[in-house]
Structure formats: structure tokens, C-alpha cells
Tab-separated table of C-alpha atoms and ligand atoms in Angstrom:
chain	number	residue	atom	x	y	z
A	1	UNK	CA	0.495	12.094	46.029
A	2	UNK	CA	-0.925	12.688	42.745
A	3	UNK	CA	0.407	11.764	39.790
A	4	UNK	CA	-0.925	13.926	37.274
A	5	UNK	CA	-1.627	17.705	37.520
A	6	UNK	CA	-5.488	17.648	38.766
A	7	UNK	CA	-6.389	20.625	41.070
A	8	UNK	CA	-6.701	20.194	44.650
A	9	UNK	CA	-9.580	21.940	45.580
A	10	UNK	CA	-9.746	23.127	49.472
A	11	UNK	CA	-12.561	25.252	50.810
A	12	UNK	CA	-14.003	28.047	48.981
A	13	UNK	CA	-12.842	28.876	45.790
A	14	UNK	CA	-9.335	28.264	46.733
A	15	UNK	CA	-7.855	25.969	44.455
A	16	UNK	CA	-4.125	24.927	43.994
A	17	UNK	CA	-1.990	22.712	41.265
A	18	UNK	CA	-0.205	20.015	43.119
A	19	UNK	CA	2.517	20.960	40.691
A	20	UNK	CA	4.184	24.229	39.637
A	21	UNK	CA	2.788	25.542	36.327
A	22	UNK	CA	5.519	27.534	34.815
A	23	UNK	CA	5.428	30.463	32.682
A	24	UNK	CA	6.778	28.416	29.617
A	25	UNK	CA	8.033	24.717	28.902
A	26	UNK	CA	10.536	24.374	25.612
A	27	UNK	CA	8.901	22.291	22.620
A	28	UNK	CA	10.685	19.194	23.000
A	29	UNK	CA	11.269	16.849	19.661
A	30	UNK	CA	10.950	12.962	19.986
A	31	UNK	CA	14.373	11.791	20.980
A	32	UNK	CA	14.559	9.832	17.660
A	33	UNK	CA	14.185	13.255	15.970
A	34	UNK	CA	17.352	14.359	17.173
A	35	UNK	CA	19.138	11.009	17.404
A	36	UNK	CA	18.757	10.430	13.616
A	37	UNK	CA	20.457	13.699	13.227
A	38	UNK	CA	22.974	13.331	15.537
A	39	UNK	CA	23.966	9.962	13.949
A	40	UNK	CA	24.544	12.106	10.539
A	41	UNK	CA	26.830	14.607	12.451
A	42	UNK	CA	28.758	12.098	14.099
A	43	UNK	CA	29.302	10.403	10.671
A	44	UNK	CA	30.184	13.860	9.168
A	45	UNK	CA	32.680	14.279	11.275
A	46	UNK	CA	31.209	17.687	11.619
A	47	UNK	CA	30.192	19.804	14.692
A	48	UNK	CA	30.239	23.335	13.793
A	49	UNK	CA	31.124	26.096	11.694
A	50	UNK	CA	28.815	26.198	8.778
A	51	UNK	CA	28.334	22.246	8.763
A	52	UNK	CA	25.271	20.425	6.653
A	53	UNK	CA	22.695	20.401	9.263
A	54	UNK	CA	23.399	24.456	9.670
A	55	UNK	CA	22.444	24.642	5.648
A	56	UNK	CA	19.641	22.863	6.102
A	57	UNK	CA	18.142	25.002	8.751
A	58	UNK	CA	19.070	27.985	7.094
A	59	UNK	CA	17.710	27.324	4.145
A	60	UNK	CA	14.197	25.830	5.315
A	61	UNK	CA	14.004	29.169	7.958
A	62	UNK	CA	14.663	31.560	5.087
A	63	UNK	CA	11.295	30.282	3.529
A	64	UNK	CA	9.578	29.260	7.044
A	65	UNK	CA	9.944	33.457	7.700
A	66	UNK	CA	9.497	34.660	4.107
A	67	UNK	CA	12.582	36.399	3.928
A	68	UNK	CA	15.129	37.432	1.879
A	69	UNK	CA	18.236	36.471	3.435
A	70	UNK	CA	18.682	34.696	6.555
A	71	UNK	CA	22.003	34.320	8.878
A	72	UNK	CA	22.182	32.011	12.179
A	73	UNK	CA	23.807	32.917	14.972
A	74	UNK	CA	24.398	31.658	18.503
A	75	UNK	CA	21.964	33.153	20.788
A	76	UNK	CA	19.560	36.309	19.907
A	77	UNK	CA	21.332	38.506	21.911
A	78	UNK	CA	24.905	37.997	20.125
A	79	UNK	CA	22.580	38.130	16.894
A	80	UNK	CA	21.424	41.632	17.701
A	81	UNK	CA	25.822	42.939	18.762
A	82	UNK	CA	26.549	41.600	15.253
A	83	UNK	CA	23.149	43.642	13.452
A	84	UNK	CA	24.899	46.590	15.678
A	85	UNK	CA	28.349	46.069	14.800
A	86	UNK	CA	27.093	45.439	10.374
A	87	UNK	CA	25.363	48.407	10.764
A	88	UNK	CA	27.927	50.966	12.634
A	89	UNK	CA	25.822	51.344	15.491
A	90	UNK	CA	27.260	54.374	16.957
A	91	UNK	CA	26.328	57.842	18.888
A	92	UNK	CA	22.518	57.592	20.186
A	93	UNK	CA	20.206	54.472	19.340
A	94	UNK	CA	16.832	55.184	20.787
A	95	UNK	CA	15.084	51.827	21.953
A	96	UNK	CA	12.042	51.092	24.106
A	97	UNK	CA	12.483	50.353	27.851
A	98	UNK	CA	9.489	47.646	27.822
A	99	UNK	CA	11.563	44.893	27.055
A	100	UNK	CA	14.134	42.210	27.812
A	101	UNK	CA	17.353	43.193	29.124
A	102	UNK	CA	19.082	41.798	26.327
A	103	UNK	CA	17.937	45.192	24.469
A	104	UNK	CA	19.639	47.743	25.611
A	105	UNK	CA	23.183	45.576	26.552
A	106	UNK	CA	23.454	45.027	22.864
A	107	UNK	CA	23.560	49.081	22.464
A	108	UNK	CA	25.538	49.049	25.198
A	109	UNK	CA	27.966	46.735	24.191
A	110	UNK	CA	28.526	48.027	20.729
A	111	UNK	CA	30.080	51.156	21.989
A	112	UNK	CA	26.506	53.345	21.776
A	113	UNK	CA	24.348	55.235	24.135
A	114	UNK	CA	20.730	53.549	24.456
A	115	UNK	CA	17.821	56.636	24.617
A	116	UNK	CA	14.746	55.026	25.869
A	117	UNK	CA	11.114	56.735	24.211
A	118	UNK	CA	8.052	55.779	25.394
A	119	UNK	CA	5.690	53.172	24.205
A	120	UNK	CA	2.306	52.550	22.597
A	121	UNK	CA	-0.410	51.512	25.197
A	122	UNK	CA	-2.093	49.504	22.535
A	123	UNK	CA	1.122	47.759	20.884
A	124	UNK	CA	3.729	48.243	24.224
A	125	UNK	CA	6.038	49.202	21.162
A	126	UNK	CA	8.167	52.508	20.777
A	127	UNK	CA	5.395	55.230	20.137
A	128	UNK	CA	6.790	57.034	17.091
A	129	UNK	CA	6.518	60.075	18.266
A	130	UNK	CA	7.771	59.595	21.116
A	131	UNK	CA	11.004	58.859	18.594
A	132	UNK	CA	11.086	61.378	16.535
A	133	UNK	CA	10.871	63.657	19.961
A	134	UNK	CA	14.116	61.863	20.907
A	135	UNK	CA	16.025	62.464	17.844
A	136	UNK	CA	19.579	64.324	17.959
A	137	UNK	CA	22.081	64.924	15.871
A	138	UNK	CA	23.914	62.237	17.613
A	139	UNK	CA	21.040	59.795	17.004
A	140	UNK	CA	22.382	56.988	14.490
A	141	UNK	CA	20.053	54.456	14.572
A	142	UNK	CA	16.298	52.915	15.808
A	143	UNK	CA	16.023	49.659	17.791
A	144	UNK	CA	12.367	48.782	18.192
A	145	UNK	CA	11.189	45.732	19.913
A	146	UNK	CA	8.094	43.268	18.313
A	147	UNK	CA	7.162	43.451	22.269
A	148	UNK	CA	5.334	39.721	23.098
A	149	UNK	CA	5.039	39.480	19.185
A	150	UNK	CA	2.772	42.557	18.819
A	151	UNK	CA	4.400	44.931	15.187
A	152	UNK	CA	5.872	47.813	15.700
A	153	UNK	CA	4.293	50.446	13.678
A	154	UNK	CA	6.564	49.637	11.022
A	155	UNK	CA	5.389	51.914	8.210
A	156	UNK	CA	5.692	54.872	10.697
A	157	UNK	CA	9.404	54.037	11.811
A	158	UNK	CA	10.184	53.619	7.857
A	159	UNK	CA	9.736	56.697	7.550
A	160	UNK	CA	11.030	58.159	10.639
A	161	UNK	CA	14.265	56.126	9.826
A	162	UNK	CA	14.558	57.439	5.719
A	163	UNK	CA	13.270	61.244	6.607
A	164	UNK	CA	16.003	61.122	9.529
A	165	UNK	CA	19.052	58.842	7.754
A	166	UNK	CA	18.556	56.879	10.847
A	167	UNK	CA	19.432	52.917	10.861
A	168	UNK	CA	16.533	51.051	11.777
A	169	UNK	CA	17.192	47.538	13.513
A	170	UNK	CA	14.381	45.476	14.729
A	171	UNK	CA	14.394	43.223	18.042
A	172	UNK	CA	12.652	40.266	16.895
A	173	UNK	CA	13.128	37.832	19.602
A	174	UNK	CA	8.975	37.299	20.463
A	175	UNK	CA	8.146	37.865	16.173
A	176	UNK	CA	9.352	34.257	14.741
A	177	UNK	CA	6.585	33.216	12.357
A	178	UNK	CA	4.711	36.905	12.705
A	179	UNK	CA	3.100	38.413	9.615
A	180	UNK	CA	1.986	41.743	9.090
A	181	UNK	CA	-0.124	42.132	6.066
A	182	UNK	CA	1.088	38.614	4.703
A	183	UNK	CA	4.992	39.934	4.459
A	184	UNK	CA	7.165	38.061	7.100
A	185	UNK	CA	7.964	40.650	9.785
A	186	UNK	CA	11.880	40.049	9.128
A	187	UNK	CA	11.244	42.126	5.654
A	188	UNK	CA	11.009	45.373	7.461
A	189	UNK	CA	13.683	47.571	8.532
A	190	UNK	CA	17.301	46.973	7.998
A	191	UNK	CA	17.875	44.127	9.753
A	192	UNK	CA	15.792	42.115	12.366
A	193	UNK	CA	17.215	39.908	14.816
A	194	UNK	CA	15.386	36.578	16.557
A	195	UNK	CA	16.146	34.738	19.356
A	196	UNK	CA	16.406	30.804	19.176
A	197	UNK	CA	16.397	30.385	22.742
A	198	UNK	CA	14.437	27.256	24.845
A	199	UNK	CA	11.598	28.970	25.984
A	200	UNK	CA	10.428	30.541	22.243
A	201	UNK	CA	8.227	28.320	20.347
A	202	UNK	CA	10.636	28.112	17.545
A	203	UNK	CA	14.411	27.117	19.278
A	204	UNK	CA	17.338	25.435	18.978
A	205	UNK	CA	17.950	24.788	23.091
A	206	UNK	CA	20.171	28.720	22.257
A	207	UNK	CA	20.264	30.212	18.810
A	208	UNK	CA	19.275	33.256	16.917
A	209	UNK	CA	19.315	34.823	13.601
A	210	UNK	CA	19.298	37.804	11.612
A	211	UNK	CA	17.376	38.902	8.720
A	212	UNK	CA	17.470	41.175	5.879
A	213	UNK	CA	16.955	42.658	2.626
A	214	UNK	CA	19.963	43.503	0.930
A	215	UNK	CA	22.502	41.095	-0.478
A	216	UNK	CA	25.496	43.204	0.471
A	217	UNK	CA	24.647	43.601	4.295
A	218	UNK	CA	24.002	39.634	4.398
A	219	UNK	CA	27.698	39.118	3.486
A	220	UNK	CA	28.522	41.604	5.945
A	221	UNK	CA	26.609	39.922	8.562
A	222	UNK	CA	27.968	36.345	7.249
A	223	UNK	CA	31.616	37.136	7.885
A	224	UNK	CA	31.143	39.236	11.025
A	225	UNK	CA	29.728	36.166	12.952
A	226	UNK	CA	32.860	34.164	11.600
A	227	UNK	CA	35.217	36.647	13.097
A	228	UNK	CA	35.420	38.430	9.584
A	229	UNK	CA	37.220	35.378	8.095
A	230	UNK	CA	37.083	36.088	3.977
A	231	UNK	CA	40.014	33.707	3.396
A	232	UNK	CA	42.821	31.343	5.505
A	233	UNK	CA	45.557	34.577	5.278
A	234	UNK	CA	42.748	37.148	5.426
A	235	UNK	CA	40.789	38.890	7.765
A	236	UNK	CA	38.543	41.631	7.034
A	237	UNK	CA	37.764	43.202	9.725
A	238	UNK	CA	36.286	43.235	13.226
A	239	UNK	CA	34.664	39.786	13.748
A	240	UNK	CA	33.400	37.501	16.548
A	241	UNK	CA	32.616	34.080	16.767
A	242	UNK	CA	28.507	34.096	16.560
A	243	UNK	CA	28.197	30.785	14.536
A	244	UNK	CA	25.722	28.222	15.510
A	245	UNK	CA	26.519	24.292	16.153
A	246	UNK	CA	25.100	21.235	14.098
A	247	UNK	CA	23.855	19.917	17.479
A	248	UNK	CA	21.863	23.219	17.921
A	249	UNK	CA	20.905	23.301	14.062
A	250	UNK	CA	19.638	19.711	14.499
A	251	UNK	CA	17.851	20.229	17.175
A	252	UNK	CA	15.791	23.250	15.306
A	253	UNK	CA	15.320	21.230	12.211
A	254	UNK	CA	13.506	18.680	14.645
A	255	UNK	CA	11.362	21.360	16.311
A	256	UNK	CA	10.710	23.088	12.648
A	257	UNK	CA	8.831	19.626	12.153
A	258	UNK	CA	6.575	19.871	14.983
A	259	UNK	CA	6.298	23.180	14.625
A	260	UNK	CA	3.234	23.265	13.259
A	261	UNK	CA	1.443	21.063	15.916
A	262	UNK	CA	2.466	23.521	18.509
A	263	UNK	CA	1.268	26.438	17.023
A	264	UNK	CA	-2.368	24.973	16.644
A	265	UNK	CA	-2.124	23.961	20.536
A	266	UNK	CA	-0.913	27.614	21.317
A	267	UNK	CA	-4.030	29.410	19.370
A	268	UNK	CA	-6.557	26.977	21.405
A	269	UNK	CA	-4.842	27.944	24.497
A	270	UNK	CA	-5.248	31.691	23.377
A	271	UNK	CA	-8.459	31.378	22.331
A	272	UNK	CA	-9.614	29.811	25.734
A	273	UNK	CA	-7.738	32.579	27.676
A	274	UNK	CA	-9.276	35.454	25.725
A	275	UNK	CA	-12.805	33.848	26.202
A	276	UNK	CA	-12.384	33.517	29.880
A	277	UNK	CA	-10.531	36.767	29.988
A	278	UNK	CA	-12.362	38.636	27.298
A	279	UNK	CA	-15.256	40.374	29.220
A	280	UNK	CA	-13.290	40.441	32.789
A	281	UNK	CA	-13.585	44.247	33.970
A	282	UNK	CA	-10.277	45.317	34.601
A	283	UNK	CA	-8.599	42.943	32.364
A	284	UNK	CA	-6.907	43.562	28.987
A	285	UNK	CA	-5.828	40.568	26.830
A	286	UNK	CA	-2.839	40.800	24.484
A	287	UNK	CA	-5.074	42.263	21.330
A	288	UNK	CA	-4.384	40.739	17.578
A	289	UNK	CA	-4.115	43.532	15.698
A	290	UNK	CA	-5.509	44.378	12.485
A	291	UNK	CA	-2.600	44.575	10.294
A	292	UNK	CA	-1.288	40.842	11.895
A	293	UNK	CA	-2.045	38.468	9.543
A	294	UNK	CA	-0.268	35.537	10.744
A	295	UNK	CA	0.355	35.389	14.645
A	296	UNK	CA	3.590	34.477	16.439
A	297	UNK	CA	2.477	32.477	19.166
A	298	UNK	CA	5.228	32.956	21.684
A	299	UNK	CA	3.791	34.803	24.375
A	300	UNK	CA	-0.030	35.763	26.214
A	301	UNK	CA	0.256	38.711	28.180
A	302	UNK	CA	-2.571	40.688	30.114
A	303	UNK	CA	-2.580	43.636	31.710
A	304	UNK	CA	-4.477	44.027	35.202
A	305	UNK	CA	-5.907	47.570	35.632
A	306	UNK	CA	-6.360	47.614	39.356
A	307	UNK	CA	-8.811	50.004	40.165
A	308	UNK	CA	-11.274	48.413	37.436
A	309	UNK	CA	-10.151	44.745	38.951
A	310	UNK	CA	-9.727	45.314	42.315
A	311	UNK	CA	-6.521	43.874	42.881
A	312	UNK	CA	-3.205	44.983	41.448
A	313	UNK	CA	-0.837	43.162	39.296
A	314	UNK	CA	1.273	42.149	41.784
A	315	UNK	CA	-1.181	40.508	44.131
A	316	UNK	CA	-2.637	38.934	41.373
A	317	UNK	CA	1.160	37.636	40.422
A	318	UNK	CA	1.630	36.802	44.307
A	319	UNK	CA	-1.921	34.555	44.897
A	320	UNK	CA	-1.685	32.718	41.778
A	321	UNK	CA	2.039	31.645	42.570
A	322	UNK	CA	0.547	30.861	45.713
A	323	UNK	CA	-2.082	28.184	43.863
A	324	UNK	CA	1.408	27.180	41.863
A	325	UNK	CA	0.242	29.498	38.471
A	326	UNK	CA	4.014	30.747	38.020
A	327	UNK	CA	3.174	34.246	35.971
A	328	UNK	CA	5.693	36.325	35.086
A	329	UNK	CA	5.724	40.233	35.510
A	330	UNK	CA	7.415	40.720	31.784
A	331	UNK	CA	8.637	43.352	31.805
A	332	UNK	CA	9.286	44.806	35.297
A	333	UNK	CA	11.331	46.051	35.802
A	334	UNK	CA	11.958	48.264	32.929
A	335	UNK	CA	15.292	48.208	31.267
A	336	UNK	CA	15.383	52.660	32.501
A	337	UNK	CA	15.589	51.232	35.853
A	338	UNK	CA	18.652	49.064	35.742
A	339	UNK	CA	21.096	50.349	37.647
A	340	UNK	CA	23.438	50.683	34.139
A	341	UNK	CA	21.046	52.700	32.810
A	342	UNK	CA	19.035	54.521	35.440
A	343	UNK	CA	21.392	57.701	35.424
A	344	UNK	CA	20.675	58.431	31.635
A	345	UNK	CA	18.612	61.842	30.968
A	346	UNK	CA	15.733	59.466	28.862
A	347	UNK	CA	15.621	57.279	31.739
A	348	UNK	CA	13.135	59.620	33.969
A	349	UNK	CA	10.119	58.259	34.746
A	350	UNK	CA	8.361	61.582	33.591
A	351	UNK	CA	9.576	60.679	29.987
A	352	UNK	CA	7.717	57.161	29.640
A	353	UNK	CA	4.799	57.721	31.994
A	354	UNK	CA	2.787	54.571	29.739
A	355	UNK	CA	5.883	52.218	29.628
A	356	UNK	CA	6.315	53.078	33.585
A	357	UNK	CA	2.523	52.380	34.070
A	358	UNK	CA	2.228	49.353	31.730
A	359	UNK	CA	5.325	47.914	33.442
A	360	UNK	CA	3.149	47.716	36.529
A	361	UNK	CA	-0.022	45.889	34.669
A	362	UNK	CA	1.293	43.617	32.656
A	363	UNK	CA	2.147	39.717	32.804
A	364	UNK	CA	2.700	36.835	30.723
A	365	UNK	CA	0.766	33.918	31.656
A	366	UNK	CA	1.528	30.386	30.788
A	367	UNK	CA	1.638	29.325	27.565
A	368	UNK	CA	3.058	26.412	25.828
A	369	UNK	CA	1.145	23.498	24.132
A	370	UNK	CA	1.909	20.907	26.204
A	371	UNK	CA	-0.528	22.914	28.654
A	372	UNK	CA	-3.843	20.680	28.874
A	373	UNK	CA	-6.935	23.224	27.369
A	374	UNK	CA	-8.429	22.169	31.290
A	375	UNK	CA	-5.153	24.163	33.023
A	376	UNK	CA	-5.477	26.574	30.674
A	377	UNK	CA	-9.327	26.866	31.367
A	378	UNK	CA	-8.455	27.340	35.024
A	379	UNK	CA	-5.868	29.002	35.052
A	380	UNK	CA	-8.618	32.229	33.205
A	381	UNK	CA	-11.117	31.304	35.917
A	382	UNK	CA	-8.597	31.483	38.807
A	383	UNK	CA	-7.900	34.959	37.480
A	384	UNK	CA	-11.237	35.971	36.725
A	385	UNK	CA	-12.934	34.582	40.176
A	386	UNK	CA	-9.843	35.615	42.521
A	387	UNK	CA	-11.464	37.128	45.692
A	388	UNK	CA	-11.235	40.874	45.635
B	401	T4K	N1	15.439	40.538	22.911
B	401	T4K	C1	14.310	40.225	23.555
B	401	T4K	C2	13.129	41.123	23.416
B	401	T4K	C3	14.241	39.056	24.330
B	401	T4K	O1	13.115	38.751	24.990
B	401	T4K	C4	15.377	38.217	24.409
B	401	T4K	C5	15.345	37.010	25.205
B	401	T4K	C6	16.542	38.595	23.695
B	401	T4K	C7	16.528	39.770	22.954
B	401	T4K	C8	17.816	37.799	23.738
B	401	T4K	O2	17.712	36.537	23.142
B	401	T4K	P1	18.673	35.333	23.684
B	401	T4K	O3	20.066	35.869	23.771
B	401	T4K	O4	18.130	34.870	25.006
B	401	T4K	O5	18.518	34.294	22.589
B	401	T4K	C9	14.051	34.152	29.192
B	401	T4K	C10	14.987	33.740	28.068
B	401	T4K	O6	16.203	33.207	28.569
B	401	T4K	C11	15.272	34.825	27.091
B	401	T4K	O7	15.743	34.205	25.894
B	401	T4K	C12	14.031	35.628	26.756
B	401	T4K	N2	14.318	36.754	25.910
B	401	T4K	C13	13.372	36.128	28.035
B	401	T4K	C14	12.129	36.927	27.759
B	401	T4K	O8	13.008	34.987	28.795
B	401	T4K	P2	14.365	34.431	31.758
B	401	T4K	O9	15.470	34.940	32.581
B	401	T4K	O10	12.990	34.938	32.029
B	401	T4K	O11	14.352	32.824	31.702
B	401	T4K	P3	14.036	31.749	32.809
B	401	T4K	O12	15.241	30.901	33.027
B	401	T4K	O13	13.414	32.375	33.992
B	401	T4K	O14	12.968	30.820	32.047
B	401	T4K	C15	11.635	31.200	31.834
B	401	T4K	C16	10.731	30.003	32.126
B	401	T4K	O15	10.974	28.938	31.232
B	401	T4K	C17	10.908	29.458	33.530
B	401	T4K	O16	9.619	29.384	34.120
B	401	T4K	C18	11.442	28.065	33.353
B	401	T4K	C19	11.119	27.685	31.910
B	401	T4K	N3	12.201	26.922	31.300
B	401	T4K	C20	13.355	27.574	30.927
B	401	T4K	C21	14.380	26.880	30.319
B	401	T4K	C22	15.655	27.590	29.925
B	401	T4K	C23	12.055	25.575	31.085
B	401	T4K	O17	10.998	24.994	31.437
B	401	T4K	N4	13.057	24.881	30.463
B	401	T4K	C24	14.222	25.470	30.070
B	401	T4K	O18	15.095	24.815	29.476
B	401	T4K	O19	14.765	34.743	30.233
């Protein structure tokens, strides 16, 4: 059996990695990297709530994003119930159904009603007009989702959001390190929420964090992930426990070194796939758009238009797993189909025909920079040459 990856070529065209490639591997520190740390924690006598290694982080991720003020939390999704609960998410909060399930629970979960809108077919993010057609008097507040790390049209929601009085909270999770014209993406909105978790390019094994502008809603956030604590005989309110561990912390500070490295290996990988992929008929490769002027990095998604390509998504999905390319079809199915949600009005097909047809063209191929440039090389001219 072969030891290393190289492609086992039989017959025609037909070629197959002796091992599975998966969709994403997590970025994964030098074990001294993490020891050292761990050997400081052990010595603090220190494991969690708001310990050194957590201050650390913070404070180097508040600069590493550019942002004003910077909370960690426990996982992105707990990150985005705390955003809901600091900002009174109530009533209606419209959101986009091309995305991660995580999404719409957290409106869920916080006591509101999720409206899904249709999305962009450039960006896959919530079309504003589509929004503003979904506003109600009920509607408190806009969650949009940095879909695969593409903006929102941010400038357009501002507005929505101030001409409305609407809240508007941003879904970060695929955005760490994106820029839109050189302001850290965690600048816009009220707050926006990241996820931490193993398979982004920045994580700590689970994690999270929210971002915003204003002093006064950071507090709010700070005490709300400690269970509103404000003193040992006083509680303030409705709090959970959202804090993230010095083990986690340490691990982050030990990717945040490497970080760097990774991101140059992602934008070769990118740049390979979008030069094999660039001029394939039927193909569409995750565009950089204009106003990006520093790119996240955490995902490479295409879209397969099958009459132009000649085969459709999923066949494309199904022969490459079958020559051990493990794709994923992110995001079928969309969130308007989940059985929770399926019964809502805004959940009808007929009112996201481009989310309900870009569901069906779109998947995220593998991308991580431990992937040799020759995989990723192949992996474009599997897809390009596939019979059909
Ligand atoms: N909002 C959005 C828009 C999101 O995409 C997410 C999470 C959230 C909110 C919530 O954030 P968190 O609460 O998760 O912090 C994965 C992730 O678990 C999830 O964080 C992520 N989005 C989502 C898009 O992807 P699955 O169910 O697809 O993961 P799974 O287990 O299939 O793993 C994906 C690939 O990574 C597999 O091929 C295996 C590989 N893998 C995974 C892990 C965990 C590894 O090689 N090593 C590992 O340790 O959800």
C-alpha cells in the first residue's frame, strides 16, 4: 500500500487518491506550541474563567481583526444566542437560508421568529431588497451571513437597519481576517459574531467571539457570557455560561502564530483552483470582490451550472467522492427546508427561487494548507476533465 497520497491512475482518465481527501483538515500547532502553554496554566493554577492566556488572546485578536472591542466565547454558535440575547432579539429577525444551521437555531433559541429573504447570486448573501420586502412591524432585527467569507452588502443593510430601527447582527463565522475596504469586517453592524471552531483557519479546537463598536454593548456582552455576574452578591440579569477555557485560548494563541503561514498556503491553493477552474464552461469560482481588500481564506466554493457543464452538482459531488475528493454540498440543504422551519410563510420555495437554485450548484472543495499544490492541481483537473 502506499504510503503517501500519490494518485492511482487506472484506465482512462479515471484516477483515484488512495486516501480520502476531506473537505477541510484543522491547522494544527507544533505540540511544543501548546505544551509551553499548558505548562503556564498548570502553574497558574488556572483553567478558565477569564484566566491569563484568555487576555492574551483577546487582546492580540482585537488588533489581529481591527476592531474595537472584542469578547470570546465558547463556540460561534453560543456567541451569536448571547449577540441575540445583548441585543433583545425579539418578534421577526429576517436571515438568509444559504447558510449553516447554526443560523437560524440562534433566532430560534432566543425566543424570535427567523424570516428567511432571498440571496444575492453574486455574493450568496441576503439580497437587500429582498429585506426590506420582508420587513413588518414585528421585524426587530437583521441577521446576515458573510456566506464562505464573501461581505454582505454592508453599506446597503446600514441603511436598511437605521431607516427601519432594525438591529443589525452579522454571522461572521467564514469572515475571520476579512477586510472590506481596509476596515475589519467585525466594524460593521451592531455586533458580529465568529466561530472558533476546528475546521476554520483561525480556531481554538471550539471557540467564538463577538465584536463591536460601542463600549456599552461590550459590557453587556462581557457579563452576559458570565451568567450576568457584576459582583459575588449580584446578578444582573439573564446570563449564561459562554466563557472560553485557557486550554482553548492556548491553543488559539498557538495557531495565531502560524497563522500567517497558512494563509499564504490557502491563497496558492486558490489561486491554482481558479486557474484550473477559471475558464471551465459551466463553472463559477467563489469571485473576490471588489470592495474585499483583505481575504478570509476559510472556504473555496464553486458552483456547477449543469446545463453549461454537463453534469449536475450532485454527480459531480458523487464521482469525485468516488476518486476519494470528499466535497461538500454547503449549503444543501437550506436552513427553509429543515423540518423546524419548513412550515414558516418565508420558507416557500417561490420566495428564494436564487437561494433554492444556488443551493443546488454550489460546493466547497478542499481547502486547507496542508493540501500539497499537486492535490490541489488535480483535484481542478479531475473536475474540469470529468467525463460528461
Ligand atoms: N454560523 C455559520 C455560518 C457557520 O458556518 C457556523 C459553523 C456557525 C455559525 C456556528 O459556529 P460553531 O458553533 O460551530 O463555532 C462544520 C463545523 O462544525 C461548523 O463549525 C461550521 N460552521 C460548519 C460549516 O462546518 P460540519 O457538520 O460540516 O462538520 P464535520 O464534522 O462534517 O467536519 C467538516 C470536515 O472537517 C470533515 O470533512 C472532517 C474535517 N474535520 C473536522 C473536525 C471537527 C477534521 O479533519 N478534524 C476535525 O477535528 O460542521
Amino acid at each position: 500500500k502506499c504510503r503517501h497520497n500519490h494518485l492511482h491512475t487506472q484506465g482512462e482518465g479515471v484516477r483515484t487518491f488512495p486516501q480520502p481527501i476531506l473537505v477541510t483538515r484543522p491547522l494544527l500547532p507544533p505540540i511544543p506550541a501548546i505544551t509551553r502553554r499548558m505548562e503556564d496554566i498548570w502553574g497558574a493554577q488556572w483553567l478558565t474563567n477569564m484566566g491569563k492566556q484568555h487576555g492574551i488572546l483577546e487582546a492580540a485578536l482585537t488588533q489581529h481583526l481591527r476592531v474595537p472591542h472584542l469578547s470570546l466565547l465558547c463556540n460561534g454558535t453560543i456567541a451569536l444566542l448571547v449577540a441575540g440575547k445583548v441585543l433583545d432579539m425579539q418578534g421577526e429577525v429576517i436571515t438568509t437560508p444559504f447558510t449553516f444551521a447554526a443560523t437560524p437555531h440562534a433566532v430560534n433559541w432566543t425566543g424570535a421568529e427567523p424570516v428567511f429573504a432571498d440571496i444575492d447570486p453574486v455574493t450568496l448573501t441576503l439580497d437587500p431588497k429582498a429585506v426590506e420586502a420582508a420587513i413588518t412591524p414585528r421585524t426587530t432585527t437583521i441577521l446576515a451571513v458573510h456566506v464562505f467569507g464573501m461581505p454582505c452588502d454592508v453599506h446597503a443593510l446600514a441603511h436598511l437597519a437605521a431607516k427601519h430601527n432594525l438591529r443589525l447582527l452579522y454571522d461572521g463565522a467564514h469572515a475571520f481576517g476579512l477586510e472590506v475596504e481596509h476596515t475589519g469586517i467585525g466594524n460593521f453592524g451592531d455586533i458580529t459574531a465568529y466561530s472558533f471552531h476546528a475546521t476554520k483557519l483561525f480556531h481554538t479546537a471550539e471557540g467564538g467571539a463577538l465584536a463591536c463598536g460601542s463600549a456599552e454593548m461590550h459590557t453587556r456582552i462581557e457579563r452576559c457570557k458570565n451568567f450576568n455576574i457584576l459582583s459575588e452578591e449580584t446578578v444582573g440579569g439573564v446570563g449564561i455560561n459562554g466563557k472560553l477555557n485557557e486550554l482553548q485560548a492556548a491553543v488559539g494563541l498557538a495557531v495565531l502564530e502560524i497563522m500567517d503561514d497558512e494563509r499564504e498556503r490557502r491563497a496558492r491553493i486558490a489561486a491554482i483552483y481558479r486557474e484550473v477552474l477559471g475558464q471551465v464552461p459551466g463553472v463559477t469560482v467563489q469571485p473576490v470582490l471588489p470592495q474585499v481588500t483583505r481575504e478570509s481564506l476559510q472556504y473555496f466554493s464553486i458552483r456547477i451550472h449543469e446545463q453549461e457543464y454537463g453534469l449536475s452538482r450532485n454527480a459531480l459531488h458523487a464521482e469525485l467522492k468516488k476518486h476519494n475528493v470528499l466535497t461538500r454540498k454547503y449549503f444543501y440543504p437550506l436552513c427553509s427546508t429543515f423540518e423546524c422551519y419548513k412550515k414558516l410563510p418565508s420558507s416557500r420555495p417561490e420566495n428564494l427561487p436564487v437561494a433554492t437554485r444556488v443551493a443546488a450548484e454550489c460546493m466547497a472543495l478542499p481547502f486547507y494548507g496542508a493540501l500539497p499544490d499537486e492535490d490541489a492541481t488535480t483535484i481542478a483537473s479531475m473536475i474540469r476533465d470529468m467525463p460528461r
